[in-house]
C-alpha positions as protocol buffer text, in pm:
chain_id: "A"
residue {
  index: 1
  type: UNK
  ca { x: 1182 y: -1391 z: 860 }
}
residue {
  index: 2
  type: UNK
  ca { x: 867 y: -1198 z: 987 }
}
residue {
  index: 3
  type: UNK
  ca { x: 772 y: -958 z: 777 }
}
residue {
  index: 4
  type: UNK
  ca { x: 534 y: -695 z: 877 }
}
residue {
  index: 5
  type: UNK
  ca { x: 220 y: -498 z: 651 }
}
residue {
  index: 6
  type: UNK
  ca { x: 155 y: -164 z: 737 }
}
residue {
  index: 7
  type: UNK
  ca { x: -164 y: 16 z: 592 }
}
residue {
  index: 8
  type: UNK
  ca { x: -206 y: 390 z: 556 }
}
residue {
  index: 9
  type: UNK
  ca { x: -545 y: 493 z: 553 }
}
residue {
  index: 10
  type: UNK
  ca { x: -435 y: 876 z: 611 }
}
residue {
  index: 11
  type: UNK
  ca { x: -331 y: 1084 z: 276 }
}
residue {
  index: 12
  type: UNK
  ca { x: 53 y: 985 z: 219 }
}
residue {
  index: 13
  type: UNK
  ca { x: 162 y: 1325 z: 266 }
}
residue {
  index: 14
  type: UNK
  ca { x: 16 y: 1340 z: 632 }
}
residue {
  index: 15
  type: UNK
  ca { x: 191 y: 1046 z: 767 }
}
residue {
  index: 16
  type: UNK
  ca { x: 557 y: 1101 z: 882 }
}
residue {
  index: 17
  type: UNK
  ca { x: 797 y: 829 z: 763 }
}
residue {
  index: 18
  type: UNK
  ca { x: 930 y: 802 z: 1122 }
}
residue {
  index: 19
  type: UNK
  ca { x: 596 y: 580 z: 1215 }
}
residue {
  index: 20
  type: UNK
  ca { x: 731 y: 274 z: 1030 }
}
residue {
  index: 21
  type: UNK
  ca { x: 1095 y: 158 z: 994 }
}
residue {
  index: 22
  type: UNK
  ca { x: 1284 y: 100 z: 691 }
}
residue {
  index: 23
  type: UNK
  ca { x: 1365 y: -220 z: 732 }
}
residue {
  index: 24
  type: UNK
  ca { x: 1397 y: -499 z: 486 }
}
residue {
  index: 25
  type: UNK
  ca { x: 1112 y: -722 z: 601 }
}
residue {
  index: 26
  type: UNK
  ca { x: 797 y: -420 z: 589 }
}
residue {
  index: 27
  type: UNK
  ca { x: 579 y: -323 z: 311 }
}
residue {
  index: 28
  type: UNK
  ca { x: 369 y: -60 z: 302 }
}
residue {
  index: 29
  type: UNK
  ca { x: 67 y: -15 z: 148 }
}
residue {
  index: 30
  type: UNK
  ca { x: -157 y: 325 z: 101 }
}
residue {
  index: 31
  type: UNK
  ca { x: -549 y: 245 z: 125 }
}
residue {
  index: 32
  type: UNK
  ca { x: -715 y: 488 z: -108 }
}
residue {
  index: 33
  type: UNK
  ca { x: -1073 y: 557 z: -195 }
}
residue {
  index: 34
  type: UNK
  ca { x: -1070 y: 482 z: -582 }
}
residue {
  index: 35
  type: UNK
  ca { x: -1174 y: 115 z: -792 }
}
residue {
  index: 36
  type: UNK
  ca { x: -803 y: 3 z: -656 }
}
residue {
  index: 37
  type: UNK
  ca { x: -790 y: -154 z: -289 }
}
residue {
  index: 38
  type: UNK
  ca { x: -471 y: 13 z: -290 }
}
residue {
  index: 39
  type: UNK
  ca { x: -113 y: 118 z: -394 }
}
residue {
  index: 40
  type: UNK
  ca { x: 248 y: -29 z: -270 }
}
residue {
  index: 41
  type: UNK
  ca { x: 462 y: 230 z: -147 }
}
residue {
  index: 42
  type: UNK
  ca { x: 738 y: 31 z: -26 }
}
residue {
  index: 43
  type: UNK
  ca { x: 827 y: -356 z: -68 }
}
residue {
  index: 44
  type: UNK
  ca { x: 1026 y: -581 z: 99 }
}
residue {
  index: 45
  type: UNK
  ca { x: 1237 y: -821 z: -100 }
}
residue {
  index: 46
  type: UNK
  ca { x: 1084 y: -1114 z: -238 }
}
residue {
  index: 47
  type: UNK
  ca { x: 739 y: -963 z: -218 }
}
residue {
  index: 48
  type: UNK
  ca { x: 542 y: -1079 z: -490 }
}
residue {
  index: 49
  type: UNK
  ca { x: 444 y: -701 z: -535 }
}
residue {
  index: 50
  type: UNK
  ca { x: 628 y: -434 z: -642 }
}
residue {
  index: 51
  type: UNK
  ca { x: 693 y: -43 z: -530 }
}
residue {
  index: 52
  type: UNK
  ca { x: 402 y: 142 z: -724 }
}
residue {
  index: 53
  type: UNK
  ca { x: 196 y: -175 z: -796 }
}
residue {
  index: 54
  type: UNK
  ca { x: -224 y: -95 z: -781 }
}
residue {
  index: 55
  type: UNK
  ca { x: -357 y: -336 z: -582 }
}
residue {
  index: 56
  type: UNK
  ca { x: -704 y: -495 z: -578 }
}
residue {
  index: 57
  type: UNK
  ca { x: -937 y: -581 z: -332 }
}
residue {
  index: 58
  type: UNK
  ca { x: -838 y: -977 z: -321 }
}
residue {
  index: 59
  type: UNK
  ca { x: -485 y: -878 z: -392 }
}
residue {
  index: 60
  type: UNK
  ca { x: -479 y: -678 z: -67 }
}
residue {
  index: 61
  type: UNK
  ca { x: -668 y: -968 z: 106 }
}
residue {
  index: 62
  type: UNK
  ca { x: -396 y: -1218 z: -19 }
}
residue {
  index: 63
  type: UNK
  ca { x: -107 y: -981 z: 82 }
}
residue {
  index: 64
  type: UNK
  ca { x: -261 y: -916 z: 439 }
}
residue {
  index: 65
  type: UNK
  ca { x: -337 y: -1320 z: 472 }
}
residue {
  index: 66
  type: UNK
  ca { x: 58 y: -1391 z: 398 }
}
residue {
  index: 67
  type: UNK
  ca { x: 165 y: -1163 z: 651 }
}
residue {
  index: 68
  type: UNK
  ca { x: 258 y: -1196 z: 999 }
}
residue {
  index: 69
  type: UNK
  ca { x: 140 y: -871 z: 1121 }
}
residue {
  index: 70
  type: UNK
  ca { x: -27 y: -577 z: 996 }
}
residue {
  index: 71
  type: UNK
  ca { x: -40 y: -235 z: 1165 }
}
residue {
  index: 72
  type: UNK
  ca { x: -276 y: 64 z: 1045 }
}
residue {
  index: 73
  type: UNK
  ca { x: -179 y: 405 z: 1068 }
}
């Protein structure tokens, strides 16, 4: 399966949910300015991370590594 990372930089609320589908092989992840790298919206089954997790900076690094593709929005 080819699962798919998609990053958004923009404030959550700005982004319409119609940019990325709701599919079982996409997480999403929300880039934010604070210590954390950034936070998982959504997550795919059998991601190691969950909805909600914080991530850090080599966390994100690892997740965007194991990935196929990643789009920013």
């Amino acid at each position: 399966m080819e699962s798919v990372v998609y990053l958004v930089r923009s404030p959550q609320e700005t982004i319409s949910p119609f940019l990325y589908p709701k599919t079982k092989d996409v997480t999403i992840v929300a880039v934010e300015k604070t210590l954390v790298a950034g936070r998982v919206l959504e997550s795919m089954p059998g991601c190691s991370k969950e909805k909600g997790t914080a991530l850090s900076y080599s966390e994100l690094l690892e997740l965007l590594m194991g990935t196929s593709r990643v789009i920013t929005l």
